[in-house]
Coordinates of C-alpha atoms in Angstrom, one line a residue:
X1 CA 30.0 -100.4 23.9
X2 CA 27.6 -98.9 21.3
X3 CA 25.0 -96.2 21.3
X4 CA 21.6 -97.0 20.0
X5 CA 19.4 -94.1 19.0
X6 CA 15.7 -94.7 19.0
X7 CA 12.5 -92.7 19.3
X8 CA 12.6 -93.2 23.1
X9 CA 16.0 -91.7 23.4
X10 CA 19.6 -92.8 23.4
X11 CA 20.2 -96.4 24.5
X12 CA 23.4 -98.0 25.5
X13 CA 24.2 -101.4 24.0
X14 CA 26.6 -103.5 26.0
X15 CA 28.1 -106.5 24.3
X16 CA 29.4 -109.0 26.7
X17 CA 32.7 -110.7 26.3
X18 CA 31.7 -114.1 27.6
X19 CA 32.1 -117.3 25.7
X20 CA 28.4 -117.5 24.8
X21 CA 28.6 -114.3 22.8
X22 CA 25.6 -112.9 24.6
X23 CA 24.3 -109.3 23.9
X24 CA 22.2 -107.2 26.2
X25 CA 20.7 -103.7 25.6
X26 CA 20.2 -101.4 28.6
X27 CA 17.8 -98.5 28.0
X28 CA 17.3 -95.2 29.7
X29 CA 13.7 -96.0 30.6
X30 CA 14.5 -99.3 32.3
X31 CA 16.8 -102.3 32.3
X32 CA 16.0 -105.1 29.9
X33 CA 17.9 -108.1 28.4
X34 CA 17.9 -109.3 24.9
X35 CA 19.1 -112.7 24.2
X36 CA 20.5 -112.6 20.7
X37 CA 20.5 -115.6 18.5
X38 CA 23.8 -117.0 17.6
X39 CA 24.7 -117.2 14.0
X40 CA 25.1 -115.2 10.8
X41 CA 21.5 -114.3 10.4
X42 CA 21.2 -112.7 13.7
X43 CA 24.3 -110.6 13.2
X44 CA 23.0 -109.4 9.9
X45 CA 19.7 -108.3 11.4
X46 CA 21.4 -106.4 14.1
X47 CA 23.8 -104.6 11.8
X48 CA 20.8 -103.6 9.6
X49 CA 19.0 -102.3 12.6
X50 CA 21.9 -100.2 13.7
X51 CA 22.7 -99.0 10.2
X52 CA 19.3 -97.5 9.5
X53 CA 18.2 -96.4 12.9
X54 CA 21.5 -95.0 14.1
X55 CA 23.5 -93.4 11.4
X56 CA 20.7 -91.8 9.4
X57 CA 19.5 -89.5 12.2
X58 CA 23.1 -88.8 13.2
X59 CA 24.1 -87.7 9.7
X60 CA 21.1 -85.4 9.5
X61 CA 21.9 -83.9 12.9
X62 CA 25.5 -83.2 12.2
X63 CA 24.7 -82.0 8.7
X64 CA 22.6 -79.3 10.2
X65 CA 25.1 -78.4 13.0
X66 CA 28.4 -78.4 11.2
X67 CA 27.7 -75.3 8.9
X68 CA 27.0 -73.2 12.1
X69 CA 30.1 -74.5 13.8
X70 CA 32.4 -73.8 10.9
X71 CA 31.0 -70.4 10.1
X72 CA 29.9 -69.2 13.5
X73 CA 33.0 -69.8 15.6
X74 CA 35.4 -67.7 13.3
X75 CA 32.8 -64.9 13.1
X76 CA 32.5 -64.8 17.0
X77 CA 36.3 -64.8 17.5
X78 CA 36.9 -62.0 14.9
X79 CA 34.1 -59.9 16.4
X80 CA 35.4 -60.3 19.9
X81 CA 38.9 -59.4 18.9
X82 CA 37.8 -56.1 17.3
X83 CA 34.9 -54.9 19.3
X84 CA 34.9 -56.5 22.7
X85 CA 37.1 -55.1 25.5
X86 CA 35.6 -56.7 28.5
X87 CA 37.0 -59.5 30.8
X88 CA 34.1 -61.9 30.1
X89 CA 34.8 -61.7 26.3
X90 CA 38.4 -62.5 26.9
X91 CA 37.2 -65.5 28.8
X92 CA 35.1 -66.4 25.7
X93 CA 38.2 -66.4 23.6
X94 CA 39.9 -68.9 25.8
X95 CA 36.7 -71.1 25.8
X96 CA 36.7 -71.3 22.0
X97 CA 40.3 -72.3 21.8
X98 CA 42.5 -69.4 22.9
X99 CA 44.4 -70.3 26.0
X100 CA 47.1 -67.7 25.4
X101 CA 47.3 -65.4 28.5
X102 CA 48.9 -62.7 26.4
X103 CA 45.4 -61.8 24.9
X104 CA 44.3 -60.3 28.2
X105 CA 47.6 -58.5 28.6
X106 CA 47.5 -57.1 25.1
X107 CA 43.9 -56.0 25.6
X108 CA 44.7 -54.3 28.9
X109 CA 47.8 -52.7 27.4
X110 CA 45.7 -51.3 24.5
X111 CA 43.1 -49.9 27.0
X112 CA 45.9 -48.2 29.1
X113 CA 47.6 -46.8 26.1
X114 CA 44.3 -45.3 24.9
X115 CA 43.7 -43.8 28.3
X116 CA 47.2 -42.4 28.3
X117 CA 46.8 -40.7 25.0
X118 CA 43.3 -39.4 25.8
X119 CA 42.7 -36.1 27.7
X120 CA 41.8 -37.6 31.0
X121 CA 41.5 -35.0 33.8
X122 CA 42.2 -35.6 37.5
X123 CA 38.7 -34.8 38.6
X124 CA 38.1 -38.4 39.5
X125 CA 35.2 -38.9 37.1
X126 CA 35.0 -42.3 35.5
X127 CA 34.3 -41.1 32.0
X128 CA 36.0 -38.7 29.7
X129 CA 34.2 -36.6 27.2
X130 CA 34.7 -37.7 23.7
X131 CA 36.2 -41.1 24.5
X132 CA 33.0 -43.1 24.6
X133 CA 33.4 -43.9 28.3
X134 CA 30.8 -41.5 29.7
X135 CA 28.5 -43.3 32.1
X136 CA 30.2 -46.6 31.4
X137 CA 30.9 -49.2 34.0
X138 CA 30.1 -48.2 37.5
X139 CA 28.2 -45.0 38.0
X140 CA 30.0 -44.4 41.3
X141 CA 33.4 -42.7 41.7
X142 CA 35.6 -44.9 43.8
X143 CA 37.7 -43.1 46.4
X144 CA 40.5 -45.6 46.5
X145 CA 42.2 -48.1 44.2
X146 CA 40.8 -50.9 46.3
X147 CA 37.3 -49.6 45.7
X148 CA 38.0 -49.4 42.0
X149 CA 39.3 -53.0 41.8
X150 CA 36.3 -54.1 43.9
X151 CA 33.9 -52.5 41.5
X152 CA 35.6 -54.3 38.6
X153 CA 35.5 -57.7 40.3
X154 CA 31.8 -57.4 41.3
X155 CA 30.6 -56.1 38.0
X156 CA 28.6 -58.5 35.8
X157 CA 30.5 -57.2 32.7
X158 CA 33.7 -55.5 33.8
X159 CA 35.1 -53.1 31.1
X160 CA 38.9 -52.9 30.7
X161 CA 38.6 -49.6 28.9
X162 CA 36.6 -47.9 31.6
X163 CA 38.9 -49.4 34.2
X164 CA 41.9 -47.9 32.5
X165 CA 40.3 -44.5 32.2
X166 CA 39.2 -44.6 35.9
X167 CA 42.7 -45.6 37.0
X168 CA 44.3 -42.8 35.1
X169 CA 41.8 -40.2 36.4
X170 CA 42.4 -41.5 40.0
X171 CA 46.2 -41.3 39.6
X172 CA 46.0 -37.8 38.2
X173 CA 43.8 -36.7 41.0
X174 CA 46.1 -38.1 43.6
X175 CA 49.1 -36.4 42.0
X176 CA 47.2 -33.1 41.8
X177 CA 46.3 -33.3 45.5
X178 CA 49.9 -34.1 46.5
X179 CA 51.2 -31.1 44.5
X180 CA 48.5 -28.9 46.0
X181 CA 49.4 -30.0 49.5
X182 CA 53.0 -29.2 48.9
X183 CA 52.3 -25.7 47.7
X184 CA 50.0 -25.0 50.5
X185 CA 52.6 -26.3 53.0
X186 CA 55.2 -24.1 51.4
X187 CA 52.8 -21.1 51.7
X188 CA 52.1 -21.8 55.3
X189 CA 55.8 -22.3 55.9
X190 CA 56.5 -18.7 54.5
X191 CA 53.7 -17.3 56.6
X192 CA 55.0 -19.0 59.7
X193 CA 58.3 -17.1 59.3
X194 CA 56.5 -13.8 59.9
X195 CA 55.6 -14.5 63.5
X196 CA 57.6 -13.3 66.4
X197 CA 57.9 -16.1 69.0
X198 CA 56.5 -15.2 72.5
X199 CA 59.9 -15.9 73.9
X200 CA 61.6 -13.2 71.8
X201 CA 58.7 -10.8 72.5
X202 CA 59.1 -11.5 76.2
X203 CA 62.8 -10.8 76.0
X204 CA 62.3 -7.4 74.4
X205 CA 59.7 -6.4 77.0
X206 CA 62.0 -7.5 79.9
X207 CA 64.9 -5.6 78.4
X208 CA 62.8 -2.5 77.9
X209 CA 61.8 -2.7 81.6
X210 CA 65.4 -3.1 82.5
X211 CA 66.3 0.0 80.5
X212 CA 63.7 2.0 82.4
X213 CA 64.6 0.9 86.0
X214 CA 68.2 -0.2 85.8
X215 CA 70.9 2.5 85.4
X216 CA 73.4 -0.1 84.2
X217 CA 71.1 -0.9 81.2
X218 CA 71.3 2.7 80.2
X219 CA 75.0 3.0 80.5
X220 CA 76.8 4.5 77.5
X221 CA 77.8 2.2 74.6
X222 CA 80.7 2.0 74.1
X223 CA 82.4 3.2 77.2
X224 CA 84.0 6.7 76.8
X225 CA 87.5 5.1 76.7
X226 CA 86.6 3.2 73.6
X227 CA 84.7 5.9 71.7
X228 CA 87.8 6.7 69.6
X229 CA 87.8 3.2 68.1
X230 CA 84.4 3.8 66.4
X231 CA 86.1 5.7 63.5
X232 CA 89.6 4.3 63.7
X233 CA 90.5 2.5 60.4
X234 CA 93.1 0.3 62.1
X235 CA 90.3 -1.7 63.8
X236 CA 88.0 -4.2 62.1
X237 CA 84.6 -2.7 61.7
X238 CA 81.5 -4.9 61.4
X239 CA 77.9 -3.6 60.7
X240 CA 74.6 -5.1 61.6
X241 CA 71.2 -3.7 60.6
X242 CA 68.7 -5.6 62.8
X243 CA 65.7 -5.4 65.2
X244 CA 66.2 -8.9 66.6
X245 CA 68.1 -8.7 69.9
X246 CA 68.7 -12.4 70.3
X247 CA 69.9 -12.8 66.7
X248 CA 72.3 -9.8 67.1
X249 CA 73.8 -11.3 70.2
X250 CA 74.5 -14.6 68.4
X251 CA 76.2 -12.8 65.5
X252 CA 78.5 -10.9 67.9
X253 CA 79.1 -13.8 70.3
X254 CA 80.0 -16.2 67.5
X255 CA 82.3 -13.6 65.8
X256 CA 84.2 -12.8 69.1
X257 CA 84.4 -16.4 70.1
X258 CA 86.1 -17.5 66.9
X259 CA 88.3 -14.4 66.4
X260 CA 92.0 -14.6 66.6
X261 CA 92.1 -10.9 67.7
X262 CA 88.8 -10.1 69.3
X263 CA 90.2 -6.9 70.8
X264 CA 90.4 -5.4 67.3
X265 CA 86.7 -5.9 66.6
X266 CA 84.3 -3.0 66.6
X267 CA 80.6 -3.8 66.1
X268 CA 78.1 -1.1 64.8
X269 CA 74.6 -2.3 65.5
X270 CA 71.9 -0.2 63.8
X271 CA 68.3 -0.7 64.8
X272 CA 64.9 1.0 64.7
X273 CA 63.4 3.3 67.3
X274 CA 61.1 0.6 68.7
X275 CA 64.0 -1.8 69.4
X276 CA 66.6 0.6 70.4
X277 CA 66.0 0.4 74.2
X278 CA 65.9 -3.4 74.4
X279 CA 69.0 -3.7 72.1
X280 CA 70.9 -1.1 74.1
X281 CA 69.9 -2.7 77.4
X282 CA 71.1 -6.2 76.3
X283 CA 74.6 -5.2 75.3
X284 CA 74.9 -2.8 78.3
X285 CA 74.1 -5.5 80.7
X286 CA 75.9 -8.3 78.8
X287 CA 79.0 -6.4 77.9
X288 CA 81.8 -8.1 76.0
X289 CA 85.2 -7.0 77.4
X290 CA 87.3 -7.9 74.4
X291 CA 85.3 -6.1 71.7
X292 CA 83.6 -2.7 71.3
X293 CA 79.9 -2.5 70.6
X294 CA 78.0 0.5 69.5
X295 CA 74.2 0.5 69.4
X296 CA 72.5 3.3 67.5
X297 CA 68.9 3.9 66.5
X298 CA 67.7 5.3 63.2
X299 CA 66.3 8.3 65.0
X300 CA 69.8 9.2 66.2
X301 CA 71.2 9.7 62.7
X302 CA 71.5 13.3 61.5
X303 CA 70.9 12.9 57.8
X304 CA 70.6 15.7 55.3
X305 CA 67.2 16.5 53.8
X306 CA 68.3 15.0 50.5
X307 CA 69.1 11.7 52.0
X308 CA 65.9 11.7 54.0
X309 CA 63.8 12.3 50.8
X310 CA 65.7 9.6 49.0
X311 CA 65.3 7.0 51.8
X312 CA 61.5 7.8 51.9
X313 CA 61.2 7.4 48.2
X314 CA 63.1 4.1 48.2
X315 CA 60.9 2.6 50.9
X316 CA 57.7 3.7 49.2
X317 CA 58.7 2.1 45.9
X318 CA 59.7 -1.1 47.6
X319 CA 56.4 -1.2 49.4
X320 CA 54.5 -0.7 46.1
X321 CA 56.5 -3.5 44.5
X322 CA 55.7 -5.8 47.4
X323 CA 52.0 -4.9 47.3
X324 CA 51.8 -5.4 43.6
X325 CA 53.2 -8.9 43.7
X326 CA 51.3 -9.8 46.9
X327 CA 48.0 -8.8 45.2
X328 CA 48.9 -10.8 42.1
X329 CA 49.8 -13.8 44.3
X330 CA 46.4 -13.8 46.0
X331 CA 44.6 -13.7 42.6
X332 CA 46.5 -16.7 41.3
X333 CA 44.9 -20.1 41.4
X334 CA 47.4 -22.2 43.2
X335 CA 45.4 -25.4 42.6
X336 CA 47.1 -25.8 39.3
X337 CA 50.6 -26.6 38.5
X338 CA 53.2 -23.9 38.2
X339 CA 56.4 -22.5 39.7
X340 CA 55.2 -20.4 42.6
X341 CA 58.2 -20.7 44.9
X342 CA 59.9 -17.6 43.5
X343 CA 56.7 -15.6 43.7
X344 CA 56.2 -16.6 47.3
X345 CA 58.9 -14.2 48.2
X346 CA 56.2 -11.6 48.3
X347 CA 54.9 -13.3 51.5
X348 CA 58.1 -12.4 53.3
X349 CA 58.2 -9.3 55.6
X350 CA 61.7 -8.4 54.6
X351 CA 60.7 -6.5 51.4
X352 CA 58.9 -3.9 53.5
X353 CA 61.6 -3.6 56.2
X354 CA 63.5 -0.3 56.2
X355 CA 66.5 -1.9 57.9
X356 CA 66.6 -4.5 55.1
X357 CA 67.0 -1.8 52.5
X358 CA 69.3 0.7 54.3
X359 CA 72.4 -1.3 53.3
X360 CA 72.5 0.7 50.1
X361 CA 73.1 3.8 52.3
X362 CA 76.1 2.4 54.2
X363 CA 78.4 5.2 53.0
X364 CA 75.9 7.8 54.5
X365 CA 75.4 5.8 57.7
X366 CA 79.1 5.6 58.4
X367 CA 80.8 8.6 56.7
X368 CA 84.0 8.1 58.6
X369 CA 84.7 4.5 57.9
X370 CA 86.6 3.2 54.9
X371 CA 86.2 -0.6 54.9
X372 CA 83.6 -2.7 56.7
X373 CA 82.3 -6.2 56.8
X374 CA 78.5 -6.3 56.6
X375 CA 76.7 -9.2 58.4
X376 CA 73.0 -10.1 58.4
X377 CA 71.4 -10.9 61.7
X378 CA 70.7 -14.6 60.6
X379 CA 74.4 -15.5 60.2
X380 CA 76.8 -17.4 62.4
X381 CA 80.5 -16.9 62.3
X382 CA 82.4 -20.2 62.7
X383 CA 86.0 -19.2 62.1
X384 CA 88.3 -16.2 62.3
X385 CA 87.2 -13.6 59.7
X386 CA 90.0 -11.0 60.3
X387 CA 91.6 -11.8 56.9
X388 CA 88.6 -10.1 55.2
X389 CA 90.0 -6.7 56.1
X390 CA 93.3 -7.6 54.4
X391 CA 91.5 -8.8 51.3
X392 CA 92.4 -7.0 48.1
X393 CA 89.3 -6.1 46.2
X394 CA 91.3 -4.9 43.2
X395 CA 89.5 -1.6 43.1
X396 CA 86.0 -3.1 43.4
X397 CA 83.5 -1.9 45.9
X398 CA 81.9 -5.2 47.0
X399 CA 83.5 -8.5 47.9
X400 CA 80.9 -11.4 47.7
X401 CA 80.7 -15.1 47.1
X402 CA 79.6 -15.9 43.5
X403 CA 80.6 -19.4 42.6
X404 CA 80.4 -22.9 44.2
X405 CA 77.7 -24.4 46.3
X406 CA 77.2 -27.0 49.0
X407 CA 76.4 -30.1 47.1
X408 CA 77.7 -33.5 46.2
X409 CA 77.9 -32.8 42.5
X410 CA 79.7 -29.5 43.1
X411 CA 80.9 -27.7 40.0
X412 CA 83.2 -24.7 39.7
X413 CA 80.7 -22.6 37.7
X414 CA 77.6 -23.5 39.6
X415 CA 75.7 -20.6 41.1
X416 CA 75.4 -20.6 44.9
X417 CA 72.2 -18.7 44.9
X418 CA 70.2 -18.0 41.8
X419 CA 70.7 -16.6 38.3
X420 CA 69.3 -13.3 37.0
X421 CA 66.3 -15.1 35.5
X422 CA 65.2 -16.0 39.1
X423 CA 65.0 -12.4 40.0
X424 CA 64.1 -10.4 36.9
X425 CA 61.3 -10.4 34.5
X426 CA 63.0 -11.1 31.1
X427 CA 59.7 -10.9 29.3
X428 CA 60.0 -7.1 29.8
X429 CA 62.1 -5.5 27.0
X430 CA 63.8 -3.2 29.4
X431 CA 65.3 -6.1 31.3
X432 CA 65.9 -8.2 28.2
X433 CA 67.9 -5.5 26.5
X434 CA 70.1 -4.7 29.5
X435 CA 70.9 -8.0 31.2
X436 CA 71.8 -11.7 30.6
X437 CA 69.4 -14.1 32.2
X438 CA 72.1 -16.8 33.0
X439 CA 74.4 -14.5 35.1
X440 CA 74.9 -15.7 38.6
X441 CA 73.7 -13.6 41.4
X442 CA 76.1 -13.0 44.3
X443 CA 75.2 -13.7 47.9
X444 CA 74.0 -10.9 50.2
X445 CA 74.5 -11.4 53.9
X446 CA 78.2 -11.5 54.5
X447 CA 80.0 -8.9 52.3
X448 CA 83.1 -6.8 52.4
X449 CA 82.5 -3.1 51.4
X450 CA 85.2 -0.6 50.4
X451 CA 83.2 2.5 51.4
X452 CA 86.0 4.7 50.1
X453 CA 85.7 3.2 46.6
X454 CA 81.9 3.3 46.9
X455 CA 81.9 7.0 47.3
X456 CA 83.6 7.5 44.0
X457 CA 80.9 5.6 42.1
X458 CA 77.2 6.3 41.3
X459 CA 76.0 3.0 42.8
X460 CA 73.4 4.5 45.0
X461 CA 72.1 6.8 42.2
X462 CA 71.9 3.8 39.9
X463 CA 69.9 1.9 42.5
X464 CA 67.4 4.8 42.7
X465 CA 67.3 5.1 38.9
X466 CA 66.2 1.5 38.5
X467 CA 63.6 1.8 41.3
X468 CA 62.0 4.6 39.3
X469 CA 62.2 2.6 36.1
X470 CA 60.4 -0.3 37.8
X471 CA 57.8 2.1 39.0
X472 CA 57.3 3.5 35.5
X473 CA 57.1 -0.1 34.1
X474 CA 54.2 -1.2 36.2
X475 CA 56.3 -2.6 39.1
X476 CA 57.0 -5.8 37.1
X477 CA 60.7 -5.6 36.4
X478 CA 61.7 -7.8 39.4
X479 CA 60.5 -9.7 42.4
X480 CA 60.3 -8.0 45.8
X481 CA 63.5 -7.8 47.8
X482 CA 66.6 -5.8 48.3
X483 CA 68.9 -8.0 46.2
X484 CA 67.4 -7.5 42.6
X485 CA 68.1 -3.7 42.4
X486 CA 71.4 -4.2 44.2
X487 CA 72.5 -6.7 41.5
X488 CA 71.9 -3.9 39.0
X489 CA 73.5 -1.2 41.0
X490 CA 76.7 -3.1 41.8
X491 CA 77.1 -4.6 38.4
X492 CA 80.8 -4.3 37.4
X493 CA 81.8 -3.5 41.0
X494 CA 81.8 -7.0 42.5
X495 CA 85.0 -8.9 43.4
X496 CA 84.4 -12.6 43.9
X497 CA 85.8 -14.2 47.1
X498 CA 86.4 -17.8 48.1
X499 CA 83.2 -19.8 48.5
X500 CA 84.2 -21.0 51.9
X501 CA 83.6 -17.6 53.3
X502 CA 79.8 -17.8 52.9
X503 CA 77.4 -20.7 52.8
X504 CA 73.8 -19.6 52.5
X505 CA 70.2 -20.9 52.2
X506 CA 70.2 -22.8 55.5
X507 CA 66.7 -21.5 55.9
X508 CA 65.5 -23.2 52.8
X509 CA 66.9 -26.7 53.1
X510 CA 68.8 -28.9 55.5
X511 CA 72.4 -29.2 54.3
X512 CA 73.0 -32.5 56.0
X513 CA 74.3 -34.0 52.8
X514 CA 77.4 -31.7 52.8
X515 CA 78.5 -31.5 56.4
X516 CA 82.1 -31.1 55.6
X517 CA 81.5 -28.0 53.5
X518 CA 79.2 -26.7 56.1
X519 CA 81.7 -27.1 58.9
X520 CA 84.5 -25.6 56.8
X521 CA 82.5 -22.5 56.0
X522 CA 83.7 -19.3 57.7
X523 CA 80.2 -17.9 57.8
X524 CA 76.9 -19.8 57.6
X525 CA 73.8 -17.9 56.6
X526 CA 70.2 -19.0 57.6
X527 CA 68.7 -17.1 54.6
X528 CA 65.2 -18.2 54.0
X529 CA 62.0 -18.6 56.0
X530 CA 63.2 -21.2 58.4
X531 CA 65.2 -19.1 60.9
X532 CA 66.9 -20.9 63.7
X533 CA 64.9 -19.0 66.4
X534 CA 61.6 -20.2 64.9
X535 CA 59.8 -23.5 65.4
X536 CA 60.1 -24.2 61.6
X537 CA 63.9 -24.0 61.8
X538 CA 65.6 -27.2 60.7
X539 CA 66.8 -29.2 63.8
X540 CA 69.8 -30.5 61.8
X541 CA 71.4 -27.1 61.7
X542 CA 69.7 -25.3 64.5
X543 CA 72.5 -26.4 66.9
X544 CA 75.0 -24.4 64.9
X545 CA 73.1 -21.3 66.0
X546 CA 71.9 -22.2 69.5
X547 CA 75.4 -23.1 70.7
X548 CA 76.0 -19.4 70.9
X549 CA 73.0 -18.6 73.0
X550 CA 73.7 -18.1 76.7
X551 CA 70.8 -20.2 78.2
X552 CA 72.1 -19.5 81.7
X553 CA 71.2 -15.9 81.3
X554 CA 68.5 -14.8 83.8
X555 CA 66.3 -13.1 81.1
X556 CA 66.7 -16.0 78.7
X557 CA 65.5 -18.4 81.4
X558 CA 62.6 -16.2 82.4
X559 CA 61.4 -15.9 78.8
X560 CA 61.8 -19.7 78.3
X561 CA 64.0 -19.4 75.3
X562 CA 65.0 -23.0 74.5
X563 CA 67.2 -24.5 71.9

């Protein structure tokens, strides 16, 4: 088969293979048959016709086209490789001879790397100032990754560079929103810990009513035959400072239940004037035969004028510290990243509670006692704690847990709570020059106090001295709370005790990952916002507290207190 080029177009010449050596030419304008003459002369004429009419125009045509092909194709490929970043250009590379899929991957990698190095914000805008992508690609801001991919697929000229920048901006925005939601949830979590459940409020009202109408609820605590035990050093004295009736009942019930010698226990419950009648009524009605319980209101203490002035000054400074940090917290923009968890302690109500700060006055509260065990109202005693009164503090004032923590990767020198840098402002020269920021803070909530040794020291005076220093330094030396100034005041007077005596922070996280350590602990402490009597308490550990609540009690049932 041959091609015949004429003025009328391209003709197709078919040469038959029959024995007569016949030739026929079929044109594009119609079908026609040429009977060629046989012999040498006819063949020569045909060759001359094809030679002049076919090859001369073809040579001219390709002579004009080939320079453009040899020069144009390399130019287009080089320009595309350096300037073009769109998907359709990548397709052009493949059309002109590049079938390597790594070209698209390399171009996308280059665009993503450029987006990573550029200052893309998480605002969700598709362009970044200074990168040349402003207003490129789609003018809309896709709200999801599916929308973004849809925009790219439907675009006439999808731009890899714009796609990379949009993707990074969307990811940053999503990460920003997640962090913001976590911080807000943490804030709401703290705020939720302030509320008093209706059930507990109901219990206090019912008990106050009982105190008014029921003579048994007003009976003397303890009974006259046990009054002598209140100052007898041969008994085991425990102190609670609380205004939570139900929490106090759990502390006492769990301690008595797990005690090897409950008849040697003497509980001193100190509360405020408002809670005194409900607290007294509860323990008068629900008496514990094997232990002695004293309930005393702050209004019943006969302190000297000097102590009264000092207590008032202490509470005022603590209130100023709390107000200062609370005001600063409200001014901060929590929409941006930062470590706000430590600062959120200002949201707690404990820093302004007098009962929370009175532990520094234990020698004045109980002038006749020599050695006591102090318990917070959010603890549960799980084993016999009588060995604490035989514990040798080696001349120290305070026995507390310092080392070890409930974790799988437990180390001997790991801090159970926090270090000094978590409490104090080491950017202040006064703190920096007096303390080391990596010292472990001991746990407050289950402590052994040698009151006799305490009275020989200046611990309480040191506590007040640093309160005034904080006041004079703009209230910025430490975060709100009773522990930071106590860490300073008791420095050099702390005797470490075995870590199994006190496992804390059950109100901050669920310790389900270390159940063995939790069950072996003598005392567990629900320190943190998630108290077990609140809805935000962790269900995994709440049972350790509710098992000591008497749900068959008439008042408990009336107030619908549930576990």
